[in-house]
Amino acid sequence: MQDALHAALLPQGLHDLLPPDAGHEAVIVERALASITAHGYERVKPPLVEYEAGLLAGVGAADRDRIFRLLDPVTQRTMAVRADLTPQIARIAAVRLAHAPRPLRLAYTGEVLRVVGDQLRPERQFRQVGCELIGSLEPTADAEIIALAAETALGIGITGLTVDLALPTLVPALLEAHGITGAARAELETALDRRDASVLAARGDEVGRMLADLVNLAGPVDSALKQFASLALPASAEPDRARLFAVVAQLRGRVPAVPLTIDPVERRGFEFQTGLSFTLFARGVRGELGRGGRYRVAASNEPAVGVTLFSDSLLRALPPPARTLRVFVPVGGDAAKLREQGWITVAALGPVDDARAEAKRLGCTHVWIDAAVSEIA
Amino acid sequence: MQDALHAALLPQGLHDLLPPDAGHEAVIVERALASITAHGYERVKPPLVEYEAGLLAGVGAADRDRIFRLLDPVTQRTMAVRADLTPQIARIAAVRLAHAPRPLRLAYTGEVLRVVGDQLRPERQFRQVGCELIGSLEPTADAEIIALAAETALGIGITGLTVDLALPTLVPALLEAHGITGAARAELETALDRRDASVLAARGDEVGRMLADLVNLAGPVDSALKQFASLALPASAEPDRARLFAVVAQLRGRVPAVPLTIDPVERRGFEFQTGLSFTLFARGVRGELGRGGRYRVAASNEPAVGVTLFSDSLLRALPPPARTLRVFVPVGGDAAKLREQGWITVAALGPVDDARAEAKRLGCTHVWIDAAVSEIA
């Protein structure tokens, strides 16, 4: 009954977080940000809405069909609610912080809203926590971001973490180098999206074999990189491969315990990335924990790499928080003193007959009675 | 130039928070919430948008002209972006937490968006932090909320704090008791809003004299309450006065150092409150720090009292944060170990000739050099 009423009260894909989840999410987000800012990333906070054009610039182009649009009565221009923070952080880097020294390290958290959810993430609102490293093409920058994302996830208690690497610009470079366009390209892309190596190999030509090899090598990096190293790639695809090898080597040193996998033909959700990209998963948890990769800042064309973690997935991946200790304080008790000692107090608003029973009724774990804190049985 | 470009990039009343303000705001909000949750208030988090009708119920009626409306393509119903969190918390209390024990103490923080700003707060987006105490009519509940708001403001470092009390239901009760309606009532209300005691007294009747007395007694509570006590109020106005006296007496014990003032005819912004209301100010700071008061939960008709603090005013009222210590770590330095020791590290992405110069260029206060942390001159 209450659930049905609730369903009628909130639009699909939008939820209230109740105790203890709302507090737990806040703790997770602050711990993630503490991990990120310890690496020198400084917090910025863009507004929830801004002009549509700003949100859709550069990597923001991915959000064209998922932003809510609003007419601004003040300016009579179309604004939109952000569906992702990265385009906003890129705008801040290029415009507000154009003269700040590079590389520029920025951290953020904020809610995003999407017109429709997708299969793996039906939520239409969630909180992003992330960071962007702007102004460096060094593989060390990619490695810093990926290692930081992994360390942050581990630091908040995620278990079964894996990082899946992708090279979304590799396939386009291969197809271009072989002059494959139009219907032929679309056909290959469909086969790639289905990971259908047999269709690819059945072409019988060099590019078909190479794409089939790329599909087949997907998996743990150790074996994948061995096979990948032996492929005769066109020159235009070499930078992608070189970056991948350099970054994997660094990640082995930085986060040796985190399993790395690679799926070199993965492109979904990376359509606007300009190089090495990645997704974080936790074993057995629905939806990705986070994702990131290389892109170009639209307004300045600077190279950048960043990562975003998703609060809803993190919350699903973690055990519920320990029960909070709360002490009920009857009239006359010194709640302020108990708070100074670190207690969470719940003060009576009037006299009660049985303080212990009232404490229990209010969900307290302790009660102030006979001038001492006593545990509720 | 950058400022002009920035102005063109963001709609009026919407802003980016840059370093160090964004981090400072986050610290302020978390400290305020820590203060609130220490009093047994548990965090909830409603969504940014929900059905329009939900947002406008009860005290939400005040937001009719300031919410942004959105058509939900999924349900084809009108949703809106919240302009205030209190109506959402009231909905959660009445529906999701209908069976939770009373009094119910809920805490929250979140961004709100408004179609237009007002004179004192031109910002169209800001963060609210607050709490609601639901299910009690006791004056102790009002006192708990007001004292908690004041303690929270003091705890985050606000100086020059004052709490201004109002009784928005007093004047309507007086006018009703005297059968004053229509044009006569509108005329009195205009005079009251202008605090024009002479117009009121010029009526020459009992209600005119009483309203003039109420206008004139506004000020510090000590003298105001003495005058207020001597007024011969109609019976329907007695509960308001009794609550005021009871709450002031409790506040003197709870927050003795905080100056209390009263303006019994203040109604602006309290149109949908159902009793004692209040505003927090800091001397010399534009805009109120926060506001709150009594209301009824729309869906359950429960009595409630709450307070909301505004992050933008809090940020304006506080001195800028101390400079963050950051250590630049050249290639080969053990940044992870320094972070374990509590340092914020900024890692080099490649070799540099002069580590000290690079640290300075990047805005670091320290550099890792010769196997030690050294301060930048």
XYZ file of C-alpha atoms in Angstrom, chain A residues 2-3 5-12 14-19 22-23 25-26 30 35 37-51 68-75 77 79 81 91-92 94-99 101-103 105-106 111-113 115-116 124-127 133 136 138 140-141 144 151 311 326 339 343-350 358 361-363, chain B residues 2-3 5-12 14-19 22-23 25-26 30 35 37-51 68-75 77 79 81 91-92 94-99 101-103 105-106 111-113 115-116 124-127 133 136 138 140-141 144 151 311 326 339 343-350 358 361-363:
184
model
C 2.648 2.500 1.016
C 4.826 1.233 -1.818
C 1.349 5.170 -3.032
C 5.034 5.907 -3.290
C 5.174 4.660 -6.861
C 2.308 7.000 -7.714
C 4.054 9.919 -6.038
C 7.390 9.818 -7.809
C 8.081 9.545 -11.532
C 9.675 6.323 -12.753
C 13.417 8.809 -9.510
C 13.778 7.777 -5.887
C 13.966 9.001 -2.335
C 16.970 7.806 -0.401
C 15.855 7.026 3.164
C 17.845 6.358 6.334
C 21.053 8.721 2.314
C 23.656 9.123 5.039
C 25.728 7.688 0.205
C 26.969 10.974 1.642
C 32.906 12.380 0.845
C 40.779 10.213 -1.880
C 41.607 15.634 -3.454
C 44.532 13.952 -1.643
C 46.013 13.588 -5.150
C 45.940 17.367 -5.648
C 42.602 17.615 -7.441
C 40.739 20.784 -6.422
C 36.971 20.937 -6.155
C 34.833 22.945 -8.553
C 31.046 23.086 -8.651
C 29.207 24.026 -11.838
C 25.470 24.833 -11.732
C 22.778 22.187 -12.236
C 21.542 23.896 -15.383
C 23.211 26.011 -18.013
C 22.758 26.854 -21.683
C 15.998 17.794 -19.985
C 15.546 21.165 -21.687
C 14.115 24.281 -19.996
C 13.233 27.687 -21.371
C 14.918 30.378 -19.299
C 12.311 33.119 -18.725
C 15.111 35.589 -17.902
C 17.198 35.187 -21.055
C 17.291 30.966 -24.232
C 18.876 25.812 -20.874
C 19.749 20.130 -16.783
C 34.142 24.334 -19.825
C 35.415 25.588 -16.457
C 38.901 26.155 -20.727
C 37.204 29.417 -19.729
C 37.224 30.178 -16.018
C 40.577 28.527 -15.374
C 42.158 29.228 -18.772
C 45.156 30.820 -17.083
C 48.804 26.249 -14.681
C 48.698 22.942 -16.557
C 48.289 20.105 -15.940
C 43.526 18.747 -11.728
C 39.837 19.278 -10.915
C 23.596 15.160 -9.223
C 22.786 14.457 -12.849
C 19.403 13.951 -14.428
C 15.398 11.974 -19.650
C 15.349 8.174 -19.734
C 17.175 8.786 -14.052
C 19.012 10.671 -11.328
C 22.231 9.787 -9.575
C 25.272 11.453 -8.130
C 43.278 15.884 -15.493
C 48.635 16.428 -20.641
C 51.373 11.662 -21.196
C 51.288 8.820 -16.982
C 48.171 11.014 -16.893
C 47.202 8.408 -12.685
C 42.362 3.223 -5.308
C 26.927 6.838 -6.392
C 21.913 6.918 19.467
C 27.264 15.252 22.137
C 27.189 10.674 21.183
C 24.280 11.224 18.841
C 21.493 12.412 21.119
C 17.726 12.217 20.750
C 16.211 14.654 23.233
C 12.800 14.155 24.821
C 10.327 16.931 23.950
C 8.469 16.383 27.237
C 10.654 5.487 24.925
C 10.299 3.128 20.589
C 12.407 5.866 18.996
C 14.992 3.397 17.679
C 37.352 36.060 -19.440
C 34.638 37.518 -17.237
C 33.018 35.311 -21.868
C 31.943 33.699 -18.625
C 28.886 35.925 -18.386
C 27.928 34.867 -21.896
C 28.384 31.209 -21.034
C 26.154 30.955 -17.977
C 22.602 32.224 -17.520
C 22.091 35.082 -15.080
C 23.817 30.727 -12.092
C 27.454 30.396 -11.157
C 30.431 28.095 -11.093
C 32.093 27.710 -7.721
C 35.869 27.566 -8.264
C 38.710 26.596 -5.926
C 33.692 24.851 -3.964
C 35.697 22.876 -1.428
C 31.180 25.154 0.628
C 31.398 21.362 0.845
C 29.237 18.692 5.926
C 25.916 19.295 13.850
C 22.771 14.663 12.774
C 24.436 14.771 16.213
C 20.972 15.812 17.463
C 19.464 12.570 16.145
C 18.268 13.874 12.777
C 18.667 11.217 10.084
C 19.530 12.045 6.497
C 17.065 11.592 3.654
C 17.570 12.568 0.030
C 14.612 13.264 -2.247
C 15.135 13.563 -6.022
C 15.872 16.873 -7.766
C 12.631 16.681 -9.711
C 9.270 15.149 -9.015
C 5.642 15.675 -9.995
C 10.951 25.231 -13.344
C 8.474 22.863 -14.972
C 9.445 19.909 -17.186
C 7.343 17.513 -19.218
C 8.248 13.937 -18.329
C 8.463 12.027 -21.627
C 8.073 8.738 -19.733
C 4.823 9.514 -17.888
C 3.008 14.335 -16.688
C 7.358 17.460 -13.268
C 12.670 21.045 -10.298
C 6.152 14.147 1.682
C 8.756 11.581 2.743
C 3.960 11.443 5.523
C 4.276 8.669 2.949
C 7.567 6.785 2.994
C 8.061 7.119 6.740
C 4.383 7.124 7.756
C 5.028 4.286 10.197
C 7.950 6.627 15.302
C 7.122 10.255 16.113
C 8.570 12.744 16.687
C 13.744 13.947 12.958
C 15.004 14.251 9.381
C 20.547 22.026 -4.499
C 17.462 24.045 -5.313
C 16.683 25.972 -8.467
C 13.001 30.580 -12.008
C 14.006 34.045 -10.853
C 18.882 31.160 -8.885
C 20.614 28.061 -7.546
C 21.973 27.395 -4.093
C 22.344 24.552 -1.657
C 11.035 17.818 13.359
C 5.097 17.475 17.851
C 5.441 21.180 21.927
C 10.238 22.425 23.089
C 10.236 21.288 19.445
C 15.119 22.580 19.685
C 24.375 26.262 17.324
C 24.990 27.706 1.527
C 50.256 20.722 -1.258
C 49.502 10.827 1.330
C 49.908 15.288 2.639
C 48.047 16.367 -0.463
C 50.338 15.344 -3.289
C 50.688 16.699 -6.812
C 52.605 14.123 -8.827
C 54.816 15.022 -11.783
C 53.657 13.484 -15.063
C 57.224 13.447 -16.398
C 57.731 23.419 -11.045
C 54.380 27.072 -10.943
C 51.734 24.511 -9.937
C 50.752 26.439 -6.810
